[in-house]
Short mmCIF file of C-alpha atoms in Angstrom, two decimals:
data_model
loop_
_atom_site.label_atom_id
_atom_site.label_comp_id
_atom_site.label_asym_id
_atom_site.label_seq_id
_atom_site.Cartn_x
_atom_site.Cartn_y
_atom_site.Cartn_z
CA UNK A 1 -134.66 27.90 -31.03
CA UNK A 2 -135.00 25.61 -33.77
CA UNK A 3 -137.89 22.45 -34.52
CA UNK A 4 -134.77 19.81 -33.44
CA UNK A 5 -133.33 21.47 -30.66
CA UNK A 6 -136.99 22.48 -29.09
CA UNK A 7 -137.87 18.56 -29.26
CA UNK A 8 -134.49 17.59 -27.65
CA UNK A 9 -134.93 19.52 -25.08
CA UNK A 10 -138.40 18.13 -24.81
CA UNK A 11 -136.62 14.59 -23.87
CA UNK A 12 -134.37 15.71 -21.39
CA UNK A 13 -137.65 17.07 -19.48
CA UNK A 14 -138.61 13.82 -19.56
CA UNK A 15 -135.72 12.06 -18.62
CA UNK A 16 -135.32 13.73 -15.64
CA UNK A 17 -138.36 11.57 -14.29
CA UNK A 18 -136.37 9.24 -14.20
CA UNK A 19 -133.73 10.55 -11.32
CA UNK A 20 -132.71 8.43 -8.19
CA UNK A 21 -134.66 5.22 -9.92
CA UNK A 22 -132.73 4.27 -13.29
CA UNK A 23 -128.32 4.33 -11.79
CA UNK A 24 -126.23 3.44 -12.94
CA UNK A 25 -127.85 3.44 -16.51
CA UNK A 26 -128.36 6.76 -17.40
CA UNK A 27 -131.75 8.94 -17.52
CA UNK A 28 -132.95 9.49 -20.94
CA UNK A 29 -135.81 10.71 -22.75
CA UNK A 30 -137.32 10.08 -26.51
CA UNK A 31 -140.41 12.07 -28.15
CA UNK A 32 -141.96 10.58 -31.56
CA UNK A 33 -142.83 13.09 -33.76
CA UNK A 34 -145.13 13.24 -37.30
CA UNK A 35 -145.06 16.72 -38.86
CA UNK A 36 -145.29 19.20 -35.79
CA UNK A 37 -147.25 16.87 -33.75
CA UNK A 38 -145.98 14.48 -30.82
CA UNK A 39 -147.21 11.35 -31.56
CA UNK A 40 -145.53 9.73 -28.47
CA UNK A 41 -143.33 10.34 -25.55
CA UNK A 42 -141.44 8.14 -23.08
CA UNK A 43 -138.47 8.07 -20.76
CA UNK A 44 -136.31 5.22 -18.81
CA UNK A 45 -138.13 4.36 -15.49
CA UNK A 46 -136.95 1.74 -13.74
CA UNK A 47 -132.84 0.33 -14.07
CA UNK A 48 -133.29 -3.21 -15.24
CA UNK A 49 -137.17 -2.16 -17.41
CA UNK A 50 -137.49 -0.63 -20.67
CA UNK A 51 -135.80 2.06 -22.01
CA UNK A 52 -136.92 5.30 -23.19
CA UNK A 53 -137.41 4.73 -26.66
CA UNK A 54 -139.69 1.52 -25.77
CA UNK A 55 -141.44 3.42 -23.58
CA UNK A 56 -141.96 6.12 -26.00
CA UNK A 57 -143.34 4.18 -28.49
CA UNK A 58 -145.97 2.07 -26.69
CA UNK A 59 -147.77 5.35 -25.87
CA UNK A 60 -148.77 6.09 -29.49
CA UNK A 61 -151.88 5.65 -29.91
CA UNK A 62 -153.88 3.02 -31.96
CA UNK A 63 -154.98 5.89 -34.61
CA UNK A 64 -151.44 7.00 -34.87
CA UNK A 65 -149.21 3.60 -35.04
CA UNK A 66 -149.89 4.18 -39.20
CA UNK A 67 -147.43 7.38 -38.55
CA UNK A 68 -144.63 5.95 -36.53
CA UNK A 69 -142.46 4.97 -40.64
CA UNK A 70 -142.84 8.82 -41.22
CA UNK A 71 -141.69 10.11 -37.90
CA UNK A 72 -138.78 11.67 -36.62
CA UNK A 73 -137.43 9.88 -33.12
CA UNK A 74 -135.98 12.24 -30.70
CA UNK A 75 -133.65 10.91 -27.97
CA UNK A 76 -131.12 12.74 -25.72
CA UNK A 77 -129.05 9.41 -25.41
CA UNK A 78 -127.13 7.17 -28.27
CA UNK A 79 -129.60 4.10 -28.89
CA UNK A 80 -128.21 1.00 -27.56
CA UNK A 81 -126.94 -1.38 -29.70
CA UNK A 82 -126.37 -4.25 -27.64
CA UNK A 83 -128.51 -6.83 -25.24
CA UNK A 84 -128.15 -6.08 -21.67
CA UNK A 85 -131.21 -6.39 -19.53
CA UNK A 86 -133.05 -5.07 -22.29
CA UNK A 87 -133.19 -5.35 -26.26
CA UNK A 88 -131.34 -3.24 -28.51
CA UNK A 89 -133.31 0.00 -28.75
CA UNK A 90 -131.58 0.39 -32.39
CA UNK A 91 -132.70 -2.69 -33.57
CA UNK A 92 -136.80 -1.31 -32.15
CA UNK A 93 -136.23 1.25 -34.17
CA UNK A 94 -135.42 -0.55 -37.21
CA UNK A 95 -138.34 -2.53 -36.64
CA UNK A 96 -140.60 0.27 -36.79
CA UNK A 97 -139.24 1.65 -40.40
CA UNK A 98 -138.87 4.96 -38.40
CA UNK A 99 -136.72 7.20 -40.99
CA UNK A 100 -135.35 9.72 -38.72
CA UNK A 101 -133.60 9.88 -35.54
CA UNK A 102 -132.27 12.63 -33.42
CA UNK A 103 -129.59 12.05 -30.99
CA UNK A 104 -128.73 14.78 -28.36
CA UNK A 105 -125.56 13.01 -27.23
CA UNK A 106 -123.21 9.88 -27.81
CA UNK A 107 -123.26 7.47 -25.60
CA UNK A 108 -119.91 7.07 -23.87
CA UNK A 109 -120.12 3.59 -22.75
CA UNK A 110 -117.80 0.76 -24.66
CA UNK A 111 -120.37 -1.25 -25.56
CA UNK A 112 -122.62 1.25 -27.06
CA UNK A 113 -120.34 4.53 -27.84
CA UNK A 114 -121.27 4.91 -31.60
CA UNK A 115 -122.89 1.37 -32.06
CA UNK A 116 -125.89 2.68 -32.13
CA UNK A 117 -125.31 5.23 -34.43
CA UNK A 118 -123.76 3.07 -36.74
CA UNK A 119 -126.60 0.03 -36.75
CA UNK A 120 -129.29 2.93 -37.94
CA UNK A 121 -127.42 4.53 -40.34
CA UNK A 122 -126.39 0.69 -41.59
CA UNK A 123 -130.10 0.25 -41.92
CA UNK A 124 -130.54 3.29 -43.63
CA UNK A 125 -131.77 5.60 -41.29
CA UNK A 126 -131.69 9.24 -41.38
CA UNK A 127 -129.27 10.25 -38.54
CA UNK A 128 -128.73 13.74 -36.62
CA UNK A 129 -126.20 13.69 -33.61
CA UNK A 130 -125.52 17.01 -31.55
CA UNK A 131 -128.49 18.14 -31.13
CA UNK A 132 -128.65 20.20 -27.35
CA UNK A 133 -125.44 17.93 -26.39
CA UNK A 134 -124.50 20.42 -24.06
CA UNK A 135 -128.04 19.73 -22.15
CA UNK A 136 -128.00 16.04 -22.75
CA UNK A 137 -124.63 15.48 -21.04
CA UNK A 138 -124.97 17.60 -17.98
CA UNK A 139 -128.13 15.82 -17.59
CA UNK A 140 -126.00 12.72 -16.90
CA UNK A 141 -122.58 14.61 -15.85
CA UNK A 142 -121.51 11.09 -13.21
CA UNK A 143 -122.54 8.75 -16.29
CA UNK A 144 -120.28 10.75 -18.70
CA UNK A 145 -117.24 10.90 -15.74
CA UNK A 146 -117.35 7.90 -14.87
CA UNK A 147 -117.10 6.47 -18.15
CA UNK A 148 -114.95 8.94 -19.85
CA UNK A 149 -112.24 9.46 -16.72
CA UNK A 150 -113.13 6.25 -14.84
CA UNK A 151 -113.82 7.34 -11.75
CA UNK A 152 -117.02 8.31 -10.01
CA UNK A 153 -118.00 12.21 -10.10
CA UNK A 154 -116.79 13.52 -6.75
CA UNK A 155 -118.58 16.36 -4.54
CA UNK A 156 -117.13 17.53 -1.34
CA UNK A 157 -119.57 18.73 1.03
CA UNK A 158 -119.05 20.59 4.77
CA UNK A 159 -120.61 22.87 6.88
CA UNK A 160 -118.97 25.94 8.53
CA UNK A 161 -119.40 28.96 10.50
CA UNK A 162 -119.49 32.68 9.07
CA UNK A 163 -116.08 32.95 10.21
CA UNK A 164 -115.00 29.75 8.18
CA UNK A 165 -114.70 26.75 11.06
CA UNK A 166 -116.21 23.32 10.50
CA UNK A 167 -115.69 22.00 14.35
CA UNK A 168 -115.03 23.42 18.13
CA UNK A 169 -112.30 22.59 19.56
CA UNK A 170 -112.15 19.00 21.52
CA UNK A 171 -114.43 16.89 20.86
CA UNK A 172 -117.87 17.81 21.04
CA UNK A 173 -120.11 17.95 17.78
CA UNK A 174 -120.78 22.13 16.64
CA UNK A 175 -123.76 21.59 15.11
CA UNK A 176 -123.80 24.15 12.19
CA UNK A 177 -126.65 24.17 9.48
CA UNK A 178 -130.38 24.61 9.88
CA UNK A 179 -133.30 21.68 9.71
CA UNK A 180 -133.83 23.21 5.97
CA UNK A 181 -129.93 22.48 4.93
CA UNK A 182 -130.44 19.31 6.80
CA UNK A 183 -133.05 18.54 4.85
CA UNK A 184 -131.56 19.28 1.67
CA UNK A 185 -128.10 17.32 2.34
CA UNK A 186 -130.63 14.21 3.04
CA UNK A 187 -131.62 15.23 -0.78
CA UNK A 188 -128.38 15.42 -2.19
CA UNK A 189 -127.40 11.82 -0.47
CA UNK A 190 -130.40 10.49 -2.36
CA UNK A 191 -129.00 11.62 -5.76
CA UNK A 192 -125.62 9.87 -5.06
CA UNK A 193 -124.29 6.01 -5.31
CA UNK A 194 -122.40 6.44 -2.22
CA UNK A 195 -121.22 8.82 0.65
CA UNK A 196 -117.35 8.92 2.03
CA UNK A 197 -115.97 9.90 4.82
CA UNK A 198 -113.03 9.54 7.21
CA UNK A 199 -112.46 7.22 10.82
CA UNK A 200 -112.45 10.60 12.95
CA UNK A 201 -116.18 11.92 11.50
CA UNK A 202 -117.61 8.61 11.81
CA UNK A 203 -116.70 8.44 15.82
CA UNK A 204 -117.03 11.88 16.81
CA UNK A 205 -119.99 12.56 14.66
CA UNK A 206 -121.09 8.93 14.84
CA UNK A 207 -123.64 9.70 11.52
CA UNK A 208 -125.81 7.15 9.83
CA UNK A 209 -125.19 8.60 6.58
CA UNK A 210 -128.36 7.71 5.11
CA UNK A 211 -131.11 10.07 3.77
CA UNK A 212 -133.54 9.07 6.21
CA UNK A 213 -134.92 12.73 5.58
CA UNK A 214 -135.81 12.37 2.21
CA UNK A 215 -137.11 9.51 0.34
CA UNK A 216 -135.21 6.90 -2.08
CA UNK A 217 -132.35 4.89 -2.08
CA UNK A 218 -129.94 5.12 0.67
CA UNK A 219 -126.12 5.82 -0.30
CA UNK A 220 -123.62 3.08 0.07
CA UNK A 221 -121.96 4.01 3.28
CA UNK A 222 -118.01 3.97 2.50
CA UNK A 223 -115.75 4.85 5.71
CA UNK A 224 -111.46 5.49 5.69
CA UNK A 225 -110.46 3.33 8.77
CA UNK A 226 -107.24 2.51 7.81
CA UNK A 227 -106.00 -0.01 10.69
CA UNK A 228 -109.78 -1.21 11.75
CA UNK A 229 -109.90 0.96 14.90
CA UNK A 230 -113.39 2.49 14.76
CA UNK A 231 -115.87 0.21 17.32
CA UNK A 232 -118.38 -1.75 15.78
CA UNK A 233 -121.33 -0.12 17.74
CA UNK A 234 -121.39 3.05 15.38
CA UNK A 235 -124.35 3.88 13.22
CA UNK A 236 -122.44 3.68 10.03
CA UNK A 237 -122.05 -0.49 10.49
CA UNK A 238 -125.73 -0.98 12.02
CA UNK A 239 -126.80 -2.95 8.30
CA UNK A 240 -129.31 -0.70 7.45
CA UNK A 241 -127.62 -0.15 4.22
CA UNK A 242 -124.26 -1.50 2.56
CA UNK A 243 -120.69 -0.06 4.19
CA UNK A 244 -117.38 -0.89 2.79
CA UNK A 245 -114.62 0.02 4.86
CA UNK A 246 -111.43 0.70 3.36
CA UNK A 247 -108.24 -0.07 5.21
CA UNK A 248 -104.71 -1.95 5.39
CA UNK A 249 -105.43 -5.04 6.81
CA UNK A 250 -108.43 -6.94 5.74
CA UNK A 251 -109.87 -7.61 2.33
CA UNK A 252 -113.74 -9.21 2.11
CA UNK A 253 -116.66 -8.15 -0.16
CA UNK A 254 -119.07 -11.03 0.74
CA UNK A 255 -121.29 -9.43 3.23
CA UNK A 256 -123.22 -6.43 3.52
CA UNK A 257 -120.37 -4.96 5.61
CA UNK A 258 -117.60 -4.50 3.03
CA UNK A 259 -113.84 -4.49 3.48
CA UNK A 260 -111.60 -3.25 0.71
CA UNK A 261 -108.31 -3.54 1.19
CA UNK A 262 -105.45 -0.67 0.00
CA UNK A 263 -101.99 -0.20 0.64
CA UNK A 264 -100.33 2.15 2.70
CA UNK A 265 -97.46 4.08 0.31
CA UNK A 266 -99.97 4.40 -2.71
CA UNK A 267 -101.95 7.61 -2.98
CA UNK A 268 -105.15 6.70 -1.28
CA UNK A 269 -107.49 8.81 -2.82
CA UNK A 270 -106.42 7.14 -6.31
CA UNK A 271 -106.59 3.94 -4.37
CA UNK A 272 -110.41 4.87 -3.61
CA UNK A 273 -111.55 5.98 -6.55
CA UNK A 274 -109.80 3.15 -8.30
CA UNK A 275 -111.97 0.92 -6.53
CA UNK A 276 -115.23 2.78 -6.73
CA UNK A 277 -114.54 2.65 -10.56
CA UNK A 278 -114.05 -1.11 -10.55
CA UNK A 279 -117.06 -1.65 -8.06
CA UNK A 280 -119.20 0.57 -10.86
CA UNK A 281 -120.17 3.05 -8.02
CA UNK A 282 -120.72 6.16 -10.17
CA UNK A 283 -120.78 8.96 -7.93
CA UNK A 284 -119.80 9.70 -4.62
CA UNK A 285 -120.43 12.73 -1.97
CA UNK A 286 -117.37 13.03 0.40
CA UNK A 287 -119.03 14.49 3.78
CA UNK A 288 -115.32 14.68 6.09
CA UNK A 289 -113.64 15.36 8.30
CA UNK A 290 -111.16 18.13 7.28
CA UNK A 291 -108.72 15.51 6.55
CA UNK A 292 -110.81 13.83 3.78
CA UNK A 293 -111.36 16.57 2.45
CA UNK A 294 -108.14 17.90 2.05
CA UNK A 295 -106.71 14.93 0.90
CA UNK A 296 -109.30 15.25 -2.07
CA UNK A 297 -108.71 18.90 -2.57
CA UNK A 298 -105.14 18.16 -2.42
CA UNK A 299 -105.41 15.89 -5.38
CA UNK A 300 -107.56 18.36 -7.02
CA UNK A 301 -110.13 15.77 -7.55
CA UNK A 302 -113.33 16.73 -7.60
CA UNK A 303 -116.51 17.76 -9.94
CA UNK A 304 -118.51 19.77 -7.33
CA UNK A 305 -117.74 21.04 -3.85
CA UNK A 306 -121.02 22.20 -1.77
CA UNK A 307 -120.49 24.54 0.74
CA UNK A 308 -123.03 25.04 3.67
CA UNK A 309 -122.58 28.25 5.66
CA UNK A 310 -124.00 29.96 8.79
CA UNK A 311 -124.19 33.20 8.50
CA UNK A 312 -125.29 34.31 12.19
CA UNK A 313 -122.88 31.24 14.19
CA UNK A 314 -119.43 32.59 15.04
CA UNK A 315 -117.11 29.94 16.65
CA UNK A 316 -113.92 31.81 18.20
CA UNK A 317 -111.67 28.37 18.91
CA UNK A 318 -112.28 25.85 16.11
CA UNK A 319 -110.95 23.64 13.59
CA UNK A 320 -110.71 25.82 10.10
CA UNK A 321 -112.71 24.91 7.06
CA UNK A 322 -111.06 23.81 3.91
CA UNK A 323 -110.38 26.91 1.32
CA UNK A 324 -112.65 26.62 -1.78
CA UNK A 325 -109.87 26.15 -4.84
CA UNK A 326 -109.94 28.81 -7.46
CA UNK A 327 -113.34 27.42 -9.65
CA UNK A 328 -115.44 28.48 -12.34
CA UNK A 329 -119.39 28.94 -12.52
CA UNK A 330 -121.08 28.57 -8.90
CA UNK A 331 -124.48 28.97 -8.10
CA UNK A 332 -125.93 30.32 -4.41
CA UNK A 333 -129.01 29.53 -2.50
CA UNK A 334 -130.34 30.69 0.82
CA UNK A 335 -132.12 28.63 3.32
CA UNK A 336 -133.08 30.70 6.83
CA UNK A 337 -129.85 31.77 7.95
CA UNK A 338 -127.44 29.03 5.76
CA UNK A 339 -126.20 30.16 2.16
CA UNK A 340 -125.95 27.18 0.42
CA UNK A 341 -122.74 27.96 -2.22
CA UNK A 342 -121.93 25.12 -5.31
CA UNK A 343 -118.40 25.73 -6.74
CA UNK A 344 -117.51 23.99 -9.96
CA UNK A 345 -114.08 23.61 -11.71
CA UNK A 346 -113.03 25.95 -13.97
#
C-alpha cells in the first residue's frame, strides 16, 4: 500500500464517525500531513457544522500551524466549492497556502461535482484525484445513488422461516426473528432516511417503525394506502416521528402527517421513488408486506435486499417469501438461531 492510499484510507476511518449525524451531506474525512507526520485530522460531525477539512485543520497544533503551506491535505470527498450552510472548504484551503491535496473521490453533487477540483488547481494547487475511490464511494453508496440515478438507495428487508414463509395463514402476526435480529433491524432503521411499507403490514402488523431499540434518529415513516383506508389509531400515525402516506386521493405536506398524492395507471414504485428524490430523502428500507416487496423486486429496483432467516421455525401453511433475484457479492451473519444474509446486485 502506498504513502497516498494509506492516508486516504486514514480519512474514511474518520469519516465514518460521522454516521447517522451528518444526512443527507455526506460523511467525510481529511488528515493534514507534513513529511510522514499527521499534523491534523478531522471529519464532518454534525449536518448544518463544519466540514471535515475545517475540522481538520483547527486541530493542528500551535507549534505546527508554521507547517500547514508545506502539507499535503488528504480528503475522501471533492472540496466544496460553493456556500451552503458552510464556507467553501476550497476557498479554506486556499487560504492556508496548502500545496497539495488528495481527493479519494469526486463529488457527485451539481453544485460541487468538479468545482472544487477546479478552484484549487485555478489557485495553483497541487491536485491528486482517485486515490482509494473505490473505498471513498461505498463509504457514501445512498449519497452517490441518489445523486447519480436520482433516487434514494433501496434495501428490501423480510423475515422468513427455514422453509421460506414470511406469514401464517389468516391473520395473526408469525413472529419470526430473535431479540438479537430485532435488535439489529432497529440498527439498520437508524442508518436510513426513511422506512416503506404497504396498507396490509401496517394493520396486521400495526408496527411503529421506529428504532426505538437503538439510538438516533428515527426513520421517516412512509406507508402505501392507496384509497385512505387504514384507521387512524395505528402506531405508524401516532406523531412520534414524520409519516407521509402515499395514495390517490389527497395531496398535503404541511403537517407532520404527510399525504403525497400519485396516480393510479403510473408505475407506483417510479411514482415513489420519484417523490422521495424530489423530497431529498436519500435512502429508504422497504420492510413489506409481500406485495411491496414484489412490486420492488418486480421493477428490479433495489441496491441491497436483507434477508432474516430462522433456521429452527418451520411454518407448514403460510404466505411464501419473495425469491432473492440472481445477485452478486453477499455477505452472511449469524445471530442465535437467525442467519442474517445481504444480497447485492450483480
Amino acid at each position: 500500500m502506498n504513502r497516498d492510499t494509506a492516508f486516504m484510507l486514514r480519512c474514511v476511518e474518520l469519516a465514518r464517525k460521522g454516521a447517522g449525524h451528518v444526512a443527507p451531506n455526506p460523511m467525510v474525512g481529511a488528515v493534514l500531513v507534513h513529511g510522514q507526520r499527521i499534523i491534523g485530522e478531522g471529519w464532518h460531525q454534525q449536518y448544518g457544522e463544519a466540514h471535515a477539512e475545517v475540522n481538520c485543520i483547527k486541530t493542528v497544533a500551535p507549534q505546527d500551524q508554521a507547517l500547514i503551506p508545506e502539507a499535503t491535505m488528504y480528503v475522501s470527498l471533492e472540496p466544496c466549492a460553493h456556500f451552503g450552510k458552510t464556507p467553501p472548504c476550497a476557498d479554506l484551503i486556499i487560504a492556508h497556502q496548502i500545496p497539495r491535496v488528495v481527493i479519494g473521490s469526486q463529488d457527485p453533487f451539481p453544485d460541487v461535482n468538479g468545482k472544487g477540483i477546479a478552484k484549487l488547481r485555478a489557485a495553483g494547487v497541487d491536485v491528486v484525484t482517485g486515490i482509494a475511490s473505490e473505498a471513498c464511494e461505498e463509504l457514501n453508496h445512498r449519497f452517490f445513488t441518489f445523486h447519480r440515478h436520482h433516487r434514494p438507495y433501496v434495501i428490501l428487508k423480510w423475515a422468513m422461516s427455514a422453509n421460506g414463509k414470511m406469514a401464517a395463514n389468516g391473520d395473526e402476526r408469525l413472529l419470526i426473528s430473535n431479540d438479537l435480529s430485532n435488535r439489529l433491524v432497529h440498527q439498520w432503521r437508524s442508518e436510513e432516511a426513511a422506512i416503506l411499507v404497504g396498507s396490509r403490514t401496517a394493520l396486521l402488523d400495526n408496527p411503529s417503525l421506529t428504532n426505538r431499540l437503538w439510538t438516533g434518529r428515527h426513520p421517516i415513516r412512509l406507508v402505501v394506502d392507496i384509497d385512505l383506508s387504514l384507521p387512524a389509531h395505528l402506531h405508524v400515525f401516532d406523531g412520534q416521528t414524520p409519516t407521509i402516506v402515499f395514495n390517490t386521493l389527497k395531496h398535503d405536506m404541511n403537517d407532520a402527517l404527510k399525504f403525497y398524492q400519485v396516480t393510479g395507471d403510473v408505475d407506483l414504485v417510479n411514482q415513489i421513488l420519484h417523490a422521495l428524490y424530489v423530497l431529498k430523502i436519500q435512502s429508504v428500507l422497504v420492510e413489506g408486506g409481500a406485495k411491496t416487496l414484489q412490486a420492488f423486486l418486480g421493477q428490479n429496483c433495489w441496491d441491497e435486499i436483507r434477508v432474516i432467516t430462522n433456521t429452527t421455525l418451520h411454518v407448514d401453511q403460510g404466505l411464501q417469501a419473495p425469491a432473492v433475484p440472481a445477485s452478486g457479492k453477499k455477505e452472511t451473519l449469524t445471530l442465535l438461531n437467525d442467519l442474517v444474509t445481504i444480497y447485492y446486485p450483480s
